[in-house]
Short mmCIF file of C-alpha atoms in Angstrom, two decimals:
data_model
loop_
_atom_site.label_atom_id
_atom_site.label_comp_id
_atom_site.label_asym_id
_atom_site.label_seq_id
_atom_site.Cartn_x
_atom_site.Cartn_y
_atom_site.Cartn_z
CA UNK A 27 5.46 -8.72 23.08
CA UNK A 28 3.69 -5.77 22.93
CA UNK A 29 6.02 -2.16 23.32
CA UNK A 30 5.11 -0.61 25.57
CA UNK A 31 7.50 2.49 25.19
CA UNK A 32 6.42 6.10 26.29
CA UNK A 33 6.51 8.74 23.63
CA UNK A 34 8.26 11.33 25.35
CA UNK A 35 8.40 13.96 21.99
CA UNK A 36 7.61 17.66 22.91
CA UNK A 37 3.86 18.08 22.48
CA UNK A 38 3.89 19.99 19.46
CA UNK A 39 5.49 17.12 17.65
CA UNK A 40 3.15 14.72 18.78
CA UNK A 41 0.09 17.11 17.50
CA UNK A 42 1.65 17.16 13.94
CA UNK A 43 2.46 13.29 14.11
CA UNK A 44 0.99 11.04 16.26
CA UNK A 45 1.83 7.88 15.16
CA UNK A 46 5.60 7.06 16.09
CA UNK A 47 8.16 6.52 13.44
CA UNK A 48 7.73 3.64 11.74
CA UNK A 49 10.17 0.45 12.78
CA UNK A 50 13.17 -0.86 10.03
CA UNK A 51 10.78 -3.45 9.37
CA UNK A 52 7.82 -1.46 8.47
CA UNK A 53 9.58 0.31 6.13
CA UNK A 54 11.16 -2.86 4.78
CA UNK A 55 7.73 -4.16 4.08
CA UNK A 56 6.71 -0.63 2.53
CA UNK A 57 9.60 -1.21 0.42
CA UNK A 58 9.37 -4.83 -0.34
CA UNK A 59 5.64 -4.80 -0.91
CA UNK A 60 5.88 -2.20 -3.47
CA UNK A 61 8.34 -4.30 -5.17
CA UNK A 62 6.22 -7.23 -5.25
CA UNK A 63 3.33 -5.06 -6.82
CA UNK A 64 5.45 -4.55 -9.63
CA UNK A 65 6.50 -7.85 -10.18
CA UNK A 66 2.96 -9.35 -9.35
CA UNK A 67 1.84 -6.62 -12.16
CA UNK A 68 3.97 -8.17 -15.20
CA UNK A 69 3.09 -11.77 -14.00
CA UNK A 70 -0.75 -10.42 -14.32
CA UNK A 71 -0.48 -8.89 -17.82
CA UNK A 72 1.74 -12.03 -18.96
CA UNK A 73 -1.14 -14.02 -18.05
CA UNK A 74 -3.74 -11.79 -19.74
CA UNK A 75 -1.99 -11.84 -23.22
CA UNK A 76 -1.19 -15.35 -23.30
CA UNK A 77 -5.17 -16.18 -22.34
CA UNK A 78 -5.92 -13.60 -25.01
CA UNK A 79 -4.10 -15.21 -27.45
CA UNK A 80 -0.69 -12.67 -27.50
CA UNK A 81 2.72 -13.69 -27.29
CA UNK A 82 3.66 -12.26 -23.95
CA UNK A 83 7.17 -12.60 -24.21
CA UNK A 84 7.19 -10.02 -27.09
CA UNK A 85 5.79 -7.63 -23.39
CA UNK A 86 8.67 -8.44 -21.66
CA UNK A 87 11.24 -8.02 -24.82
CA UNK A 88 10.13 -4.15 -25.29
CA UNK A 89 11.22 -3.73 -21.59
CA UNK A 90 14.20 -4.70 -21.71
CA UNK A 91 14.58 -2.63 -25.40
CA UNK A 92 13.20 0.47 -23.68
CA UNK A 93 15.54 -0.10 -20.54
CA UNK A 94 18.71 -0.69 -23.01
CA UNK A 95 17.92 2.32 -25.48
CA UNK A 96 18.94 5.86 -24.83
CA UNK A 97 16.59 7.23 -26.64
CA UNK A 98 13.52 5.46 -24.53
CA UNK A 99 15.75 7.04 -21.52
CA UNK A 100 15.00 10.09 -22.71
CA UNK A 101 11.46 9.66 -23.62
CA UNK A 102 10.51 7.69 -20.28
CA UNK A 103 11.97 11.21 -18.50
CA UNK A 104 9.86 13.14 -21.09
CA UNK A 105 6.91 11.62 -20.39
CA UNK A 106 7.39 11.63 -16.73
CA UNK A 107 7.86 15.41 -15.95
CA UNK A 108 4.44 16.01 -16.62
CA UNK A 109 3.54 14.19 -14.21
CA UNK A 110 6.21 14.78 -11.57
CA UNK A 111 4.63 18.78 -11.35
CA UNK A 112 0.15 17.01 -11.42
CA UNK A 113 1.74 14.58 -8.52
CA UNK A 114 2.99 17.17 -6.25
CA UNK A 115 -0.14 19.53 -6.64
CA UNK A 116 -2.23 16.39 -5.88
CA UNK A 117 -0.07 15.79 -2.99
CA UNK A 118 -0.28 19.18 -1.25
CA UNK A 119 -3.69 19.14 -0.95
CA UNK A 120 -3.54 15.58 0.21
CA UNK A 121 -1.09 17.25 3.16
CA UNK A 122 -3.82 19.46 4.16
CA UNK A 123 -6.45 16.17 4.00
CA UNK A 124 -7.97 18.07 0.60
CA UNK A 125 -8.24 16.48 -2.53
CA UNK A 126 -7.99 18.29 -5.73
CA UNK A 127 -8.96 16.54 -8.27
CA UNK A 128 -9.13 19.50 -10.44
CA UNK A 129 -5.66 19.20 -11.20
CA UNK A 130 -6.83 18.58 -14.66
CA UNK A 131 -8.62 21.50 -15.18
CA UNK A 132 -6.63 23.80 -13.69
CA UNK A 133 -3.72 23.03 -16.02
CA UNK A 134 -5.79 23.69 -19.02
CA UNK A 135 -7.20 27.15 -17.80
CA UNK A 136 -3.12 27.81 -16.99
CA UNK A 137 -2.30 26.28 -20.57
CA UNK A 138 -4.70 28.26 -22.37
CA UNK A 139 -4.33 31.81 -20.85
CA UNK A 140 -0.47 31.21 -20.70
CA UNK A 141 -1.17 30.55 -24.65
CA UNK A 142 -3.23 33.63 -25.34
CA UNK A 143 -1.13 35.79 -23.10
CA UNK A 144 2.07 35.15 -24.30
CA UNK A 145 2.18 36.02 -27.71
CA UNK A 146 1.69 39.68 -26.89
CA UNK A 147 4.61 39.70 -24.72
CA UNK A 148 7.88 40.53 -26.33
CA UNK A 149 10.35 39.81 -23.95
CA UNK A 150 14.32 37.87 -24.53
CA UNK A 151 14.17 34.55 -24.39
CA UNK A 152 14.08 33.62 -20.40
CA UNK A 153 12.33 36.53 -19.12
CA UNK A 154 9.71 35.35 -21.42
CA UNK A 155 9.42 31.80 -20.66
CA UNK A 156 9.16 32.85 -16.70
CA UNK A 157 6.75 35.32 -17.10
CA UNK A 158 4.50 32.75 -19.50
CA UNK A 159 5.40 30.07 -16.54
CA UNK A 160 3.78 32.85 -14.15
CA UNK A 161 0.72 33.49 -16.00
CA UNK A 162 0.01 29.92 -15.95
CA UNK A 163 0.40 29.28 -12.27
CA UNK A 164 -1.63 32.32 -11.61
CA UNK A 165 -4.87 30.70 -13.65
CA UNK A 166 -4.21 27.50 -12.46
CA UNK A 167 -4.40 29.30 -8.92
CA UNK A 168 -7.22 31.41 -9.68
CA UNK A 169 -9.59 28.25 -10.90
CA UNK A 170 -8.43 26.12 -7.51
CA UNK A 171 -9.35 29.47 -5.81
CA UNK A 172 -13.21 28.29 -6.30
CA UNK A 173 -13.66 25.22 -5.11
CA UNK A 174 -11.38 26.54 -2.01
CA UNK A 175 -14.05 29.81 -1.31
CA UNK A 176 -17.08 27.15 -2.22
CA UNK A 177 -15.41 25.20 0.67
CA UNK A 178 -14.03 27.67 3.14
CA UNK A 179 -17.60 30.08 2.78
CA UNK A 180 -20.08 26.71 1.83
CA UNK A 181 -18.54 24.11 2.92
CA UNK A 182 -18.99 22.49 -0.21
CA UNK A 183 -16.87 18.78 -1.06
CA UNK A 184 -13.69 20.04 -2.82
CA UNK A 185 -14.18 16.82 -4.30
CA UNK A 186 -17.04 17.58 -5.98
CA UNK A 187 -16.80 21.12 -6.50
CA UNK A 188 -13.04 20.58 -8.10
CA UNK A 189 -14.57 17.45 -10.95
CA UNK A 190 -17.49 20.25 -11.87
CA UNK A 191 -14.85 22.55 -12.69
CA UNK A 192 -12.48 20.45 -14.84
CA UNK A 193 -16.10 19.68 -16.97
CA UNK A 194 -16.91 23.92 -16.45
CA UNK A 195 -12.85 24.96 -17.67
CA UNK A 196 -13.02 22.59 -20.57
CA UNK A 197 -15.99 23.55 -22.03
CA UNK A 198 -15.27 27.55 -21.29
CA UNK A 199 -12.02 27.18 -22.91
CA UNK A 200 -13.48 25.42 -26.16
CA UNK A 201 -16.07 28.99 -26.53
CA UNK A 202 -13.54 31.24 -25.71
CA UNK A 203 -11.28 29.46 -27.83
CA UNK A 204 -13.81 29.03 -30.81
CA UNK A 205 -15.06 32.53 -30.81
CA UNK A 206 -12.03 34.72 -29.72
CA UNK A 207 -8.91 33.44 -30.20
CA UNK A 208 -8.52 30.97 -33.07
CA UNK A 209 -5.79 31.99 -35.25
CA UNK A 210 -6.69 32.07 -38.68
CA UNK A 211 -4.42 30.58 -41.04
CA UNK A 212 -3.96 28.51 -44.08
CA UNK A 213 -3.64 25.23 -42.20
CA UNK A 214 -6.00 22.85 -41.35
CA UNK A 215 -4.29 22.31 -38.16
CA UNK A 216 -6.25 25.00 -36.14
CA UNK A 217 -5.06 26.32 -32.71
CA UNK A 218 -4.25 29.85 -30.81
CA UNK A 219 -1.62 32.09 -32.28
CA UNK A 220 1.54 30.77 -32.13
CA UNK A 221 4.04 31.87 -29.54
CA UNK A 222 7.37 33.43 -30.56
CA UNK A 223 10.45 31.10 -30.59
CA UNK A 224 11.97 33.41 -27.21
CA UNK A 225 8.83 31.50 -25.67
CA UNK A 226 10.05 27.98 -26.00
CA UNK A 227 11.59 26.18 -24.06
CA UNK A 228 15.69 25.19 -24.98
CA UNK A 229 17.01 21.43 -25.47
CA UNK A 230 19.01 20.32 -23.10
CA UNK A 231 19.61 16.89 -25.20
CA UNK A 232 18.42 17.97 -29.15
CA UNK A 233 14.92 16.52 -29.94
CA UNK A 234 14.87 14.09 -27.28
CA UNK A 235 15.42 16.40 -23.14
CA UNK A 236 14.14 20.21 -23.18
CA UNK A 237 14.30 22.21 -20.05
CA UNK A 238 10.97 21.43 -18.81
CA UNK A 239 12.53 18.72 -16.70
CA UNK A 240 14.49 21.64 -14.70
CA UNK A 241 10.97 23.57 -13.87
CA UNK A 242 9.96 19.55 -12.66
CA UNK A 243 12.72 18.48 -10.47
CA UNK A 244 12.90 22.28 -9.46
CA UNK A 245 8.52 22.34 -8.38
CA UNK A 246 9.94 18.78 -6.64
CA UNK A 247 12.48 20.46 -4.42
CA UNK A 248 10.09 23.63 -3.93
CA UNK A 249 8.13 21.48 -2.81
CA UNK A 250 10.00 19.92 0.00
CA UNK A 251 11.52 22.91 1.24
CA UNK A 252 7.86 24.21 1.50
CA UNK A 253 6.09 21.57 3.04
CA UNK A 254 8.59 20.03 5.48
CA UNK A 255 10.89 22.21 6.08
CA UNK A 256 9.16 25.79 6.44
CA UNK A 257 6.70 26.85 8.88
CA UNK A 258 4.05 27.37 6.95
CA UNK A 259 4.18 23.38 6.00
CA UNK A 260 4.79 22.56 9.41
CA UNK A 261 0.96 24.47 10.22
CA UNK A 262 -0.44 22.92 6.79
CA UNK A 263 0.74 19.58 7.76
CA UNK A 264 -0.66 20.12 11.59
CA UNK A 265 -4.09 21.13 9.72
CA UNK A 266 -3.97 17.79 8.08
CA UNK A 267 -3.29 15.32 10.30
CA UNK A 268 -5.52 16.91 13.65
CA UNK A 269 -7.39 19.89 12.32
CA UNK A 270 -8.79 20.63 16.15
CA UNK A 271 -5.51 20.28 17.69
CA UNK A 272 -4.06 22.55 15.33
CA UNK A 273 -6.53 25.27 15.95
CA UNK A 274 -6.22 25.02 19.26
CA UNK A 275 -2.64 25.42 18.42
CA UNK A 276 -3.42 28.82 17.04
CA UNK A 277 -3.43 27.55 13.36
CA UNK A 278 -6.27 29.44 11.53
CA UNK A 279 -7.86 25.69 8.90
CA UNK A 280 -9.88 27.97 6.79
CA UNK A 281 -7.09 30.37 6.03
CA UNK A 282 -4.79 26.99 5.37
CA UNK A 283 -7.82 25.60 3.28
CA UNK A 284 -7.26 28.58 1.10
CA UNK A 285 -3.45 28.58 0.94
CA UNK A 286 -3.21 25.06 0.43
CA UNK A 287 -5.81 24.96 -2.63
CA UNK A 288 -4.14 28.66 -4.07
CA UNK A 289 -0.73 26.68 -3.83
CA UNK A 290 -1.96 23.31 -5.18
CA UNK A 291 -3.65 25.15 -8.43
CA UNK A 292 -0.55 27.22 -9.19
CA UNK A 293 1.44 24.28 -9.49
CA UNK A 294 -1.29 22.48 -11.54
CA UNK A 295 -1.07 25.24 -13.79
CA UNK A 296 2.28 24.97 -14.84
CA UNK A 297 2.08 21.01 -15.44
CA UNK A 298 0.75 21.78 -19.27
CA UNK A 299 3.71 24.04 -20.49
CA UNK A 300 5.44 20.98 -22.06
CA UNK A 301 3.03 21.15 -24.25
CA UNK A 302 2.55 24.59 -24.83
CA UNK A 303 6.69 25.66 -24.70
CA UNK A 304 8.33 22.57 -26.10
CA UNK A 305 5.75 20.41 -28.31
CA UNK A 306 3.26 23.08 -29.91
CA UNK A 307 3.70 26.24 -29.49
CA UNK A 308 0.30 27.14 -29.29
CA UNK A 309 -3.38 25.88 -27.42
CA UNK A 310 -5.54 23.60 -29.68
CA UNK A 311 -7.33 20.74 -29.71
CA UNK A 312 -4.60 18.32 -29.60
CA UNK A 313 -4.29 19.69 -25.97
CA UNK A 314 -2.98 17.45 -23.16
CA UNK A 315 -5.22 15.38 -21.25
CA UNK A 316 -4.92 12.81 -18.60
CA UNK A 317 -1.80 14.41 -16.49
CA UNK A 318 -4.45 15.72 -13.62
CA UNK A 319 -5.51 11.85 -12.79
CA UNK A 320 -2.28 10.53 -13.39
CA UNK A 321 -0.74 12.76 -11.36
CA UNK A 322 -3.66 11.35 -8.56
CA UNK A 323 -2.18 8.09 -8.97
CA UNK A 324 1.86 8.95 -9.03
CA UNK A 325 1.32 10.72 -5.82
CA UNK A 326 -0.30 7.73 -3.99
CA UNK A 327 1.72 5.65 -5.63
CA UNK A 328 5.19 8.24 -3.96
CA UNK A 329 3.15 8.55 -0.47
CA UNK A 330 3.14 12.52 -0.74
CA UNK A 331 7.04 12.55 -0.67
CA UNK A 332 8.81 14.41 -3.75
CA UNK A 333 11.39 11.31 -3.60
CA UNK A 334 8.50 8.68 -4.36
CA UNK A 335 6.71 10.93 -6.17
CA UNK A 336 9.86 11.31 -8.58
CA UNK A 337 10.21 7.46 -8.94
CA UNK A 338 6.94 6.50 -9.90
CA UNK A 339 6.55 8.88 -12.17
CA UNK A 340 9.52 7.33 -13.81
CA UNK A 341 7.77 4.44 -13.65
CA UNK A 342 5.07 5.53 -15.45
CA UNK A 343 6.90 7.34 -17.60
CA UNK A 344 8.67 3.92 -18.37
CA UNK A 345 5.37 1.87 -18.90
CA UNK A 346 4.13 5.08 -21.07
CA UNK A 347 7.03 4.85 -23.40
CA UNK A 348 6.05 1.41 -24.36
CA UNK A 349 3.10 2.14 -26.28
CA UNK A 350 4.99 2.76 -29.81
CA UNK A 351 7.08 -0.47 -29.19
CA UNK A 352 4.15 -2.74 -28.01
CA UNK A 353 1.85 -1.59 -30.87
CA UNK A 354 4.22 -2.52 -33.50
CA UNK A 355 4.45 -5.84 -31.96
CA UNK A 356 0.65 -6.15 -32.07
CA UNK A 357 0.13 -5.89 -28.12
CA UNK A 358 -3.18 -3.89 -26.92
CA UNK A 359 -1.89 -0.81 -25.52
CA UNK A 360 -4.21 -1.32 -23.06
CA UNK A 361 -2.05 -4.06 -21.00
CA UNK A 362 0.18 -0.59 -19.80
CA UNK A 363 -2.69 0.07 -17.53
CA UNK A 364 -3.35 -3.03 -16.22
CA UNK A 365 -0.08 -2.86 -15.10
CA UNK A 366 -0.50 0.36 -13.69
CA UNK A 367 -3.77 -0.74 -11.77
CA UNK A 368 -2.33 -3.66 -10.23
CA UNK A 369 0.45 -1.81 -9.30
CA UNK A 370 -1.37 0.53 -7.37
CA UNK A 371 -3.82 -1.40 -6.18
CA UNK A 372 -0.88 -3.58 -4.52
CA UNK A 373 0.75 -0.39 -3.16
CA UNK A 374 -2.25 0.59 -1.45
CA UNK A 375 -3.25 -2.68 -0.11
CA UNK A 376 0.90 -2.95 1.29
CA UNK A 377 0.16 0.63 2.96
CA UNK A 378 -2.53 -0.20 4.78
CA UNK A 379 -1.81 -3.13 6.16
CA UNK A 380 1.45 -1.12 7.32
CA UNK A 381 -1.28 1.69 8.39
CA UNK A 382 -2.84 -0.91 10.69
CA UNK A 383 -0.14 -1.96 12.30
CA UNK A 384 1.05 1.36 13.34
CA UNK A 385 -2.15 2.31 14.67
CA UNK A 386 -2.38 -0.99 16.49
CA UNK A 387 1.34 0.32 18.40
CA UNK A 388 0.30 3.88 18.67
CA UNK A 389 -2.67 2.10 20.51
CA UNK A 390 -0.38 0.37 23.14
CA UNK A 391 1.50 3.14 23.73
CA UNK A 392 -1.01 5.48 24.36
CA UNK A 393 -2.67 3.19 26.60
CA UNK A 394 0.96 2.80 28.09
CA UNK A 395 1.06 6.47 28.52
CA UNK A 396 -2.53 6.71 30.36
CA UNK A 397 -1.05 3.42 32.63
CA UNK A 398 2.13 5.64 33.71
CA UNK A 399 0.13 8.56 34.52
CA UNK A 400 -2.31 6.66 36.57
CA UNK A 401 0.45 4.97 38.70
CA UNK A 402 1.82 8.55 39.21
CA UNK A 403 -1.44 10.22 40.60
#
């Protein structure tokens, strides 16, 4: 039976969303389908070692080790904070219908500069770490700040414009990094100078939990508070989902564009300081790589929200921290991102089947609405 129900929200709300909330049983499918993405993951990669020749068991053993070990706990958070802060810059440009995927290289211009800068500060211990947390959200802004002036001015593809600047930030940083700011020392392990211990970042749990995961859940919440609670997300949201409507609305896209791109780079700046606060102390080339197109797939794999964005990166955290325990057991590394693919790839399949069917009842209503106002004239 199809619903036929009018949608009697206040315009404004049916500008920012048009498609009614979704039913119990969407969700439940949402919910359920994910599920089943993981499951039909394992079964995959239990399949793949066994054809391979691998004892897939030994897969499923280091799972249930990691789960039951405090110490993979820990690491599976470690690993995941990271990604919690590349997710949530990924997802507010995805909010504005942009997609950065220079999350990458913004976080390694706001690594690098956060390096060099810091070790002229001399500052006690927390003003230093938020002023070194400052620098690098300011670089990371400043680099997004291109592709979003190549795209407001241009109209060039952030797209495009945001991968030739991860390849352009990587290969400045190596020459300014070579020829200016090596610090020469005795050791063969070469990188900037090192920052002073008021720069790092405390344990919260010795060796295993720093405070990084505070600046992660904290970006999470930020985030939020920004984007669904304030106005300014209500109008970057409204930009998203009906650009026209919005300016007709009064909402100005290209000064959004450049907000939401500004915003999304200073948070992709700060998603390297792990690294630089609590693991090396310094830029080199043992720099982190990888967080910018994880942090791609943790938000898609979250839909946008901080809550799902939070979970799976947990989950990927989880499936990271198995590399130590599934090379000893002579598994390919590798199987962790099969997992991860199928995963995802099952996610987004489940979503867009739910996608469909939501646009199939905003369909009947709307043609419900246009019956009801054609009986009334």
């Amino acid at each position: 039976m199809t619903d036929t129900t009018v949608d009697e929200r206040p315009r404004h709300e049916r500008i920012l969303n048009p498609k009614p909330a979704r039913s119990n049983q969407e969700v439940f499918v949402i919910l359920a389908g994910s599920l089943a993405a993981v499951l039909l993951s394992l079964v995959v990669a239990a399949v793949v070692l066994w054809v391979s020749g691998k004892d897939a068991t030994a897969l499923f053993e280091k799972m249930w080790d990691n789960l039951t070990s405090s110490d993979k706990l820990y690491e599976t958070v470690d690993r995941a904070t990271p990604m919690i802060i590349a997710a949530v810059a990924v997802a507010i440009g995805f909010k504005m219908n942009l997609f950065n995927i220079g999350v990458e290289g913004q976080y390694l211009m706001g690594v690098f500069f956060a390096a060099v800068i810091g070790t002229k500060l001399n500052l006690p211990s927390v003003l230093h770490i938020l002023l070194i947390v400052v620098i690098a959200a300011v670089f990371g802004s400043l680099w997004a700040s291109i592709a979003a002036v190549l795209k407001v001015t241009r109209g060039v593809n952030e797209v495009i414009a945001t991968i030739m600047l991860n390849a352009l930030a990587l290969n400045l940083i190596d020459f300014l990094f070579t020829e200016y700011f090596r610090f020469e020392s005795a050791s063969l392990d070469v990188k900037t100078k090192p920052l002073p211990s008021t720069a790092h970042f405390p344990e919260l749990v010795d060796g295993k939990l720093n405070a990084y995961i505070l600046v992660a859940l904290a970006v999470a919440v930020l985030y939020w508070l920004i984007v669904f609670k304030s106005r300014f997300g209500y109008r970057l949201r409204a930009s998203g989902v009906n650009a026209g409507a919005a300016r007709t609305g009064g909402i100005a896209a290209n000064r959004m564009i450049m907000a939401a791109m500004l915003l999304s780079g200073a948070i992709a700046g700060i998603t390297g300081l792990k690294y630089l606060l609590a693991d090396s102390y310094a830029y080199g080339p043992t720099r982190p790589e990888g967080f910018g197109f994880s942090g791609i797939a943790v938000a898609l794999l979250g839909r946008h929200h901080p809550a799902g964005i939070v979970v799976s990166a947990l989950l990927f955290g989880f499936l990271d921290s198995l590399s130590g325990p599934l090379q000893i057991a002579k598994i390919p590394t590798s199987i962790v991102l099969v997992i991860k693919a199928i995963i995802l790839l099952g996610v987004v399949i489940v979503n867009e089947v739910v996608s469909v069917k939501v646009a199939k009842r905003t369909a009947d209503r709307t043609a419900a609405q246009l019956a009801v106002s054609g009986a009334a004239a």
